[in-house]
mmCIF file of C-alpha atoms in Angstrom:
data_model
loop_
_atom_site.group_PDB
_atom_site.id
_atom_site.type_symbol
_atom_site.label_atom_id
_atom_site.label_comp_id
_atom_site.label_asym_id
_atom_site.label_seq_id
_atom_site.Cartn_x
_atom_site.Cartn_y
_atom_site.Cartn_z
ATOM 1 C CA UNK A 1 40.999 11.142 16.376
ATOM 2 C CA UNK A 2 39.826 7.524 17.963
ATOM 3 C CA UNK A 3 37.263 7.557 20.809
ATOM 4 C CA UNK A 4 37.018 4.200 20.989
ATOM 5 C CA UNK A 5 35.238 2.894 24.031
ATOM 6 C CA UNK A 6 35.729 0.086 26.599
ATOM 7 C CA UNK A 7 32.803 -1.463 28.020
ATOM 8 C CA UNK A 8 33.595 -4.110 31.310
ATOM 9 C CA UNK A 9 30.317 -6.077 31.827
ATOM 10 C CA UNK A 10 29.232 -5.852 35.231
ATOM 11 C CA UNK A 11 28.917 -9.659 35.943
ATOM 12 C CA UNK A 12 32.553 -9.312 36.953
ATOM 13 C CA UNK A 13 31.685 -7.686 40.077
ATOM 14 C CA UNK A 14 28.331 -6.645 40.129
ATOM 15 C CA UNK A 15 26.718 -9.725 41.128
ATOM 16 C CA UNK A 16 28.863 -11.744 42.647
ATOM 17 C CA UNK A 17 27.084 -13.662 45.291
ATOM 18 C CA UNK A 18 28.623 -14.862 48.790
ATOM 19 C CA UNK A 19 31.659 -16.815 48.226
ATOM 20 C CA UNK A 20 33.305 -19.113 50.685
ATOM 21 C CA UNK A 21 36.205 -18.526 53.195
ATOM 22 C CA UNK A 22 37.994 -21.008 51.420
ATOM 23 C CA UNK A 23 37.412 -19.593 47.859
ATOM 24 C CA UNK A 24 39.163 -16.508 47.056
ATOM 25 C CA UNK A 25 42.333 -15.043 47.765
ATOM 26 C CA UNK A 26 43.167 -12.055 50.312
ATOM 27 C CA UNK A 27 44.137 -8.921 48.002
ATOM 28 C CA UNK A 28 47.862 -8.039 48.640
ATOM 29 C CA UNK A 29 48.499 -11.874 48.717
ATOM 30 C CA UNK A 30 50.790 -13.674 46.870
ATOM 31 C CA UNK A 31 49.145 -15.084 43.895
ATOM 32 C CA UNK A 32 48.020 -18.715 44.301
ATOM 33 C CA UNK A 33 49.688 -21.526 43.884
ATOM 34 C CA UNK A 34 47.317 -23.384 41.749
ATOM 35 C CA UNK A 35 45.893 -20.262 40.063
ATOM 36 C CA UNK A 36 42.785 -20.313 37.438
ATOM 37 C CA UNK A 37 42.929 -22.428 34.115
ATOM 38 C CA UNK A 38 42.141 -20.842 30.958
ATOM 39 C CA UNK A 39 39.962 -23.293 30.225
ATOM 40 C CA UNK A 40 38.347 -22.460 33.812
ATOM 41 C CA UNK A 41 38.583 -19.280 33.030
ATOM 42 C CA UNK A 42 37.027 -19.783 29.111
ATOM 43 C CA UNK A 43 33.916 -21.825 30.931
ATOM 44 C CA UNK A 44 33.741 -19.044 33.891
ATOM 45 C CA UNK A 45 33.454 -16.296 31.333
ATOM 46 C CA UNK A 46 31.388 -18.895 29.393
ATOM 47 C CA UNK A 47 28.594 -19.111 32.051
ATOM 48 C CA UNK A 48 28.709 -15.375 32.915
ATOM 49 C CA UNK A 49 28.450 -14.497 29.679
ATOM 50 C CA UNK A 50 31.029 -12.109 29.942
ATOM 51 C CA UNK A 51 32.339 -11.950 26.611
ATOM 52 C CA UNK A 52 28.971 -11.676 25.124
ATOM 53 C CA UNK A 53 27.686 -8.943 27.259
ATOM 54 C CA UNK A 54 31.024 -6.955 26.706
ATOM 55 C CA UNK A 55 30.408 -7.518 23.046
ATOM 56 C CA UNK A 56 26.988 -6.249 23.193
ATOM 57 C CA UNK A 57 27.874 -3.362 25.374
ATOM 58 C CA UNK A 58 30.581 -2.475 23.522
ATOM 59 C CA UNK A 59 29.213 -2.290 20.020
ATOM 60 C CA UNK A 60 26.142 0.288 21.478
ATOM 61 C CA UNK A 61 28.981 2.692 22.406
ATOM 62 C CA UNK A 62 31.183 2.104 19.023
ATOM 63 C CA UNK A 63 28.396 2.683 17.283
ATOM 64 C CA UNK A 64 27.412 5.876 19.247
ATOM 65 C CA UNK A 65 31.131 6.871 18.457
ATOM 66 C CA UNK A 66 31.035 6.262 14.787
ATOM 67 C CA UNK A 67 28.205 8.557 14.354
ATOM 68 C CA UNK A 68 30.641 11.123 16.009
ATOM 69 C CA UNK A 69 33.080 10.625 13.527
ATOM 70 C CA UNK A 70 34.186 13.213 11.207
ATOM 71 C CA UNK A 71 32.480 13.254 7.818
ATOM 72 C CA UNK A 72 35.926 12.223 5.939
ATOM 73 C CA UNK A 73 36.163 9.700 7.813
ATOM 74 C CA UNK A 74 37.303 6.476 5.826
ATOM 75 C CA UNK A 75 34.459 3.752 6.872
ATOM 76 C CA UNK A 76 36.251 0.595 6.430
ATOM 77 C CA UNK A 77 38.939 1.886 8.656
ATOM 78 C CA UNK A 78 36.309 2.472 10.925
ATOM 79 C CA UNK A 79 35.393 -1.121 10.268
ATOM 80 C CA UNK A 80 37.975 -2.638 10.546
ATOM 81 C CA UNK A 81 39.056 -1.306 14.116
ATOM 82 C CA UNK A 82 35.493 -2.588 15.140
ATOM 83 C CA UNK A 83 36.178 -6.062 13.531
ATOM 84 C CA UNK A 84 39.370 -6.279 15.555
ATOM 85 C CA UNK A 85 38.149 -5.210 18.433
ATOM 86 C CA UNK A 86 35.466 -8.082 18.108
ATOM 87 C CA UNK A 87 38.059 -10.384 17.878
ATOM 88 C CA UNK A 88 39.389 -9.737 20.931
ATOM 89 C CA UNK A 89 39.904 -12.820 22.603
ATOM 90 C CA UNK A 90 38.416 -11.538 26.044
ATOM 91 C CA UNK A 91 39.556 -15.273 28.602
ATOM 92 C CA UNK A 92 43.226 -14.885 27.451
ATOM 93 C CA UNK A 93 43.230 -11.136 27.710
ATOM 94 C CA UNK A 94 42.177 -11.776 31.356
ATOM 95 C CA UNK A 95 43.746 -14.430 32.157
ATOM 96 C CA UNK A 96 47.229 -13.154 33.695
ATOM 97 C CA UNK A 97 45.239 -10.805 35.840
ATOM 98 C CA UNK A 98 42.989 -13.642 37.174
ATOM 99 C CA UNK A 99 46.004 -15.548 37.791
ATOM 100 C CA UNK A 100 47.057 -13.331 39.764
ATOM 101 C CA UNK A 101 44.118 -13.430 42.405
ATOM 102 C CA UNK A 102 41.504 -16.351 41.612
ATOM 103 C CA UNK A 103 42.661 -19.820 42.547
ATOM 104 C CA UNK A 104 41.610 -23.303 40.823
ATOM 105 C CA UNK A 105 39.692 -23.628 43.727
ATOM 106 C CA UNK A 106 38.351 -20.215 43.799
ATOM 107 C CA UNK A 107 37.629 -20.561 39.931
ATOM 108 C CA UNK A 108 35.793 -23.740 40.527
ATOM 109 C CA UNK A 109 33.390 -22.807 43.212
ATOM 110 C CA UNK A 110 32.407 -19.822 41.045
ATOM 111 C CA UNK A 111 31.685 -21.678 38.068
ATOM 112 C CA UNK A 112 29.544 -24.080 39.935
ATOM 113 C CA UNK A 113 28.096 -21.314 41.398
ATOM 114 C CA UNK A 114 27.222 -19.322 37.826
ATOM 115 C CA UNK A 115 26.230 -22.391 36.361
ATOM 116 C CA UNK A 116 22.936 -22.815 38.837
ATOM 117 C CA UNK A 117 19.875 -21.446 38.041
ATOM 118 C CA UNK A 118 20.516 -18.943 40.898
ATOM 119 C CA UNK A 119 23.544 -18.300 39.300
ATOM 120 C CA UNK A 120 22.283 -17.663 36.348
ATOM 121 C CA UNK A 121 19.365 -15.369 37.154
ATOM 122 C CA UNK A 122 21.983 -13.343 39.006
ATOM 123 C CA UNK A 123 24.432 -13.103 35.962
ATOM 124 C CA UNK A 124 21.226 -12.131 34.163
ATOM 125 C CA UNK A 125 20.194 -9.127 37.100
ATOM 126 C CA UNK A 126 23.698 -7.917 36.475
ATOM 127 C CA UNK A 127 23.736 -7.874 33.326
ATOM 128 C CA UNK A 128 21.154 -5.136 32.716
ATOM 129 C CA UNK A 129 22.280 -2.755 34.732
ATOM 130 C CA UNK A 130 24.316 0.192 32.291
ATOM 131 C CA UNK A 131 28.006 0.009 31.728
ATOM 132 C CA UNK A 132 29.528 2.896 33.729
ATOM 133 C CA UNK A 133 32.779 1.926 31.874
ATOM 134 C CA UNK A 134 33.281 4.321 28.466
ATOM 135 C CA UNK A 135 36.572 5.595 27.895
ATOM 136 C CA UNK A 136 38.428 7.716 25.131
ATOM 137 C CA UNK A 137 41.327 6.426 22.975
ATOM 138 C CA UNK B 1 28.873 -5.669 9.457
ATOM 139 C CA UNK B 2 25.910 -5.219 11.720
ATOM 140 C CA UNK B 3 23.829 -8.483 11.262
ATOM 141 C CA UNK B 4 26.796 -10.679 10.933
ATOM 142 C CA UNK B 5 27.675 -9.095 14.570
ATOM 143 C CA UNK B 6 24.442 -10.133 15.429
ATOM 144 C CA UNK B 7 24.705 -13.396 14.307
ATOM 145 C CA UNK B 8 27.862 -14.236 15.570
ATOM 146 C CA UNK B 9 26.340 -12.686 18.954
ATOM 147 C CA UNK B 10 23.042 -15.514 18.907
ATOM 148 C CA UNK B 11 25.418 -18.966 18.278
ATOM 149 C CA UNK B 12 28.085 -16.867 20.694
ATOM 150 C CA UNK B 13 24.784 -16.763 22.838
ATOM 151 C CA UNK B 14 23.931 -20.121 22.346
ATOM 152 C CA UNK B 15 27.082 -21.732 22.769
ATOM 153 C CA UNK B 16 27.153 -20.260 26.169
ATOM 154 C CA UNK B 17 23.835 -21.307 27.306
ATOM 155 C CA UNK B 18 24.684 -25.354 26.448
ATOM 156 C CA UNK B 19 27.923 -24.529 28.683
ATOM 157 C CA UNK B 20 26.018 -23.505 31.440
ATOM 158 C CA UNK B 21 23.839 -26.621 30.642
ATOM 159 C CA UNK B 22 26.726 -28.695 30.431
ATOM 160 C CA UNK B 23 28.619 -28.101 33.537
ATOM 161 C CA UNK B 24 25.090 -27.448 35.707
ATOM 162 C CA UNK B 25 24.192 -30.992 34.501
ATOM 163 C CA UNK B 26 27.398 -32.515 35.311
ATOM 164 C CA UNK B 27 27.320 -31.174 39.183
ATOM 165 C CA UNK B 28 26.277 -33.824 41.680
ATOM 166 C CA UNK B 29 23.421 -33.391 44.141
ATOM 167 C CA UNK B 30 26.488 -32.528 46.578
ATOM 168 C CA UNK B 31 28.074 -30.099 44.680
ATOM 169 C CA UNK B 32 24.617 -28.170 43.452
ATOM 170 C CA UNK B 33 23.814 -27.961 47.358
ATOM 171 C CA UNK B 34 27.418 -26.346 47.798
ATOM 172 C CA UNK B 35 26.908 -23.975 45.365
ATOM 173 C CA UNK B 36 24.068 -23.093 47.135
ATOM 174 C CA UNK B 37 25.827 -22.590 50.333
ATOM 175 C CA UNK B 38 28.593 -21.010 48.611
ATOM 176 C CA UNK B 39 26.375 -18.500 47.373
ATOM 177 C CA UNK B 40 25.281 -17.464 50.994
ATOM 178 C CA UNK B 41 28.370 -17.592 52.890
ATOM 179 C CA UNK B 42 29.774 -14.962 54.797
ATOM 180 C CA UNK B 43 32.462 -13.962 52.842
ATOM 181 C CA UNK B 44 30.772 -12.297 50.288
ATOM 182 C CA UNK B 45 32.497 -8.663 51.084
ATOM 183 C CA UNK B 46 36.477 -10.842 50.110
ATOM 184 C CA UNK B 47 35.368 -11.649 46.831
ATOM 185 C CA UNK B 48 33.831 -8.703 46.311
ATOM 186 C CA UNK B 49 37.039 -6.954 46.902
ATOM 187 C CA UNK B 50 38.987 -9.382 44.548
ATOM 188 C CA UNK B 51 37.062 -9.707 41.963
ATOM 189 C CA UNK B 52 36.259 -5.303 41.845
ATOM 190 C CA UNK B 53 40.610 -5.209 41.892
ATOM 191 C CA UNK B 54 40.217 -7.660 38.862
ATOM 192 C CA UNK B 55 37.665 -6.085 36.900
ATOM 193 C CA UNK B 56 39.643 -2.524 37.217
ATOM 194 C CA UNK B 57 43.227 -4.242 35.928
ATOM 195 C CA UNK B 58 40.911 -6.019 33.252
ATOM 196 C CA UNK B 59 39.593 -2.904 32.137
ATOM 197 C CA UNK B 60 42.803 -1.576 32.099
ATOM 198 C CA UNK B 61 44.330 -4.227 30.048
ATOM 199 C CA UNK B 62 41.081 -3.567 27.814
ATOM 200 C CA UNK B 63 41.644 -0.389 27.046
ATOM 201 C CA UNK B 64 45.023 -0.720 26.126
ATOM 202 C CA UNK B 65 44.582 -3.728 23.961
ATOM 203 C CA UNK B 66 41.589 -1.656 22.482
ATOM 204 C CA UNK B 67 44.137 1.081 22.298
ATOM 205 C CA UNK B 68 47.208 -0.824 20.316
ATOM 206 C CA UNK B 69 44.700 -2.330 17.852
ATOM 207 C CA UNK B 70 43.258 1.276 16.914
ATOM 208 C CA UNK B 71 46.570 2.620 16.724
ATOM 209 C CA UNK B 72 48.247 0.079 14.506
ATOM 210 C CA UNK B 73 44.934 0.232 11.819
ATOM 211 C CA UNK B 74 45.168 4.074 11.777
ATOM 212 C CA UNK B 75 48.252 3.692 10.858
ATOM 213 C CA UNK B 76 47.902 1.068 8.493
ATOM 214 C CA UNK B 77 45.754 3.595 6.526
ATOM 215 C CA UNK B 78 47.405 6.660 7.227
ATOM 216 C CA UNK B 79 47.790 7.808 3.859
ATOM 217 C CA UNK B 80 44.259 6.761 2.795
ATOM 218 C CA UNK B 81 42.848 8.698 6.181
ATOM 219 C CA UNK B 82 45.106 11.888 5.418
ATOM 220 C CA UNK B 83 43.792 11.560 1.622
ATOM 221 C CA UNK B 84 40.773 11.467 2.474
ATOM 222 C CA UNK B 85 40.672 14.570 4.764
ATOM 223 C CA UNK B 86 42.259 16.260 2.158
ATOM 224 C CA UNK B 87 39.852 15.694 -0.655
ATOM 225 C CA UNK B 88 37.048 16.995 1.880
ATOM 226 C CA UNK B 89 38.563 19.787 2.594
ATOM 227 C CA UNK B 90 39.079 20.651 -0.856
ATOM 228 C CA UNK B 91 35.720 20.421 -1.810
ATOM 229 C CA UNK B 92 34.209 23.849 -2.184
#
């Protein structure tokens, strides 16, 4: 009945730039000792503009969806599962997976990185390329 | 719903951009020059790796928190949503 859809902005991967030996963790590794900060992890998302580009992304396909509702369908309901999924608070929905993998350091380096105008203009790149990412619920 | 998304999208927008400002402005010379460095390093292909096993588990952890909230509103409203299939198919 639900075909709600999940769209991952590619700044998470896409364009990430060259990162330092000393910067990110080996996968399969333990996770590291001083693992990411939320509040790293609010500014990193912050100046990748993660949670606005997922927002974005993901409203253009709820939207598509809603039009593919059936006619009975209740619209507030509809609504209101679109207002909740706004709210989601995307940083502390990630954070135990970055945890997991990203390092203060790691975390750091990236920020300083995505907070350059280099940074930026690579974030922005990324950012325009389509979310492959849609997914039935 | 749809301008007030909007809205809250611009100051989410703008709030972002005077973080950016904020912690490019507070990075020394130093640290500006190793972001630069950072950003052509060789180990581009490790963090690639990390951060594409990160994005999958986040879009995992997505889609099931997109999931749980969809499930717990339809059923919130069951009775409306079944009434309201009801009286449409009724209608001649």
């Amino acid at each position: 009945m639900f075909f709600l859809v999940v769209a991952q902005p590619n700044v998470l991967i896409a364009q990430e730039p060259n990162v330092s030996a000393t910067t990110s963790q080996e996968l399969g590794s333990k996770p590291p000792d001083h693992p990411v900060t939320e509040d790293q992890l609010r500014t990193y998302f912050a100046v990748c503009h993660v949670s606005a580009v997922s927002r974005q992304l993901t409203h253009e396909k709820l939207e598509s969806q809603r039009q593919r509702l059936p006619p009975w369908y209740p619209q507030s309901v509809w609504d209101e599962i679109e207002d909740a999924v706004d709210k989601i608070d995307m940083p502390m929905l990630a954070l135990p997976i970055y945890r997991k993998y990203m390092s203060e350091a790691d975390a750091k380096m990236l920020i300083e990185l995505f907070a350059s105008p280099q940074g930026q203009e690579l974030v922005e790149n990324s950012s325009k390329l389509p979310c492959k990412h849609s997914t039935p619920v | 719903m749809q301008a007030r998304r909007h809205r809250a999208a611009a100051m989410v927008s703008g709030e972002e951009n005077n973080r950016v400002l904020k912690v490019y402005n507070g990075m020394t010379p130093e640290q500006r020059r190793r972001a630069e460095l950072f950003s052509q390093s060789s180990d581009y292909r490790r963090i690639q790796l990390v951060l594409k096993q990160i994005a999958a588990e986040f879009e995992q952890a997505t889609i099931e928190k997109q999931t749980d909230l969809a499930k717990a509103i339809a059923l919130k409203h069951q009775a409306e949503m079944t009434e309201a299939k009801r009286l449409y198919d009724a209608k001649p």
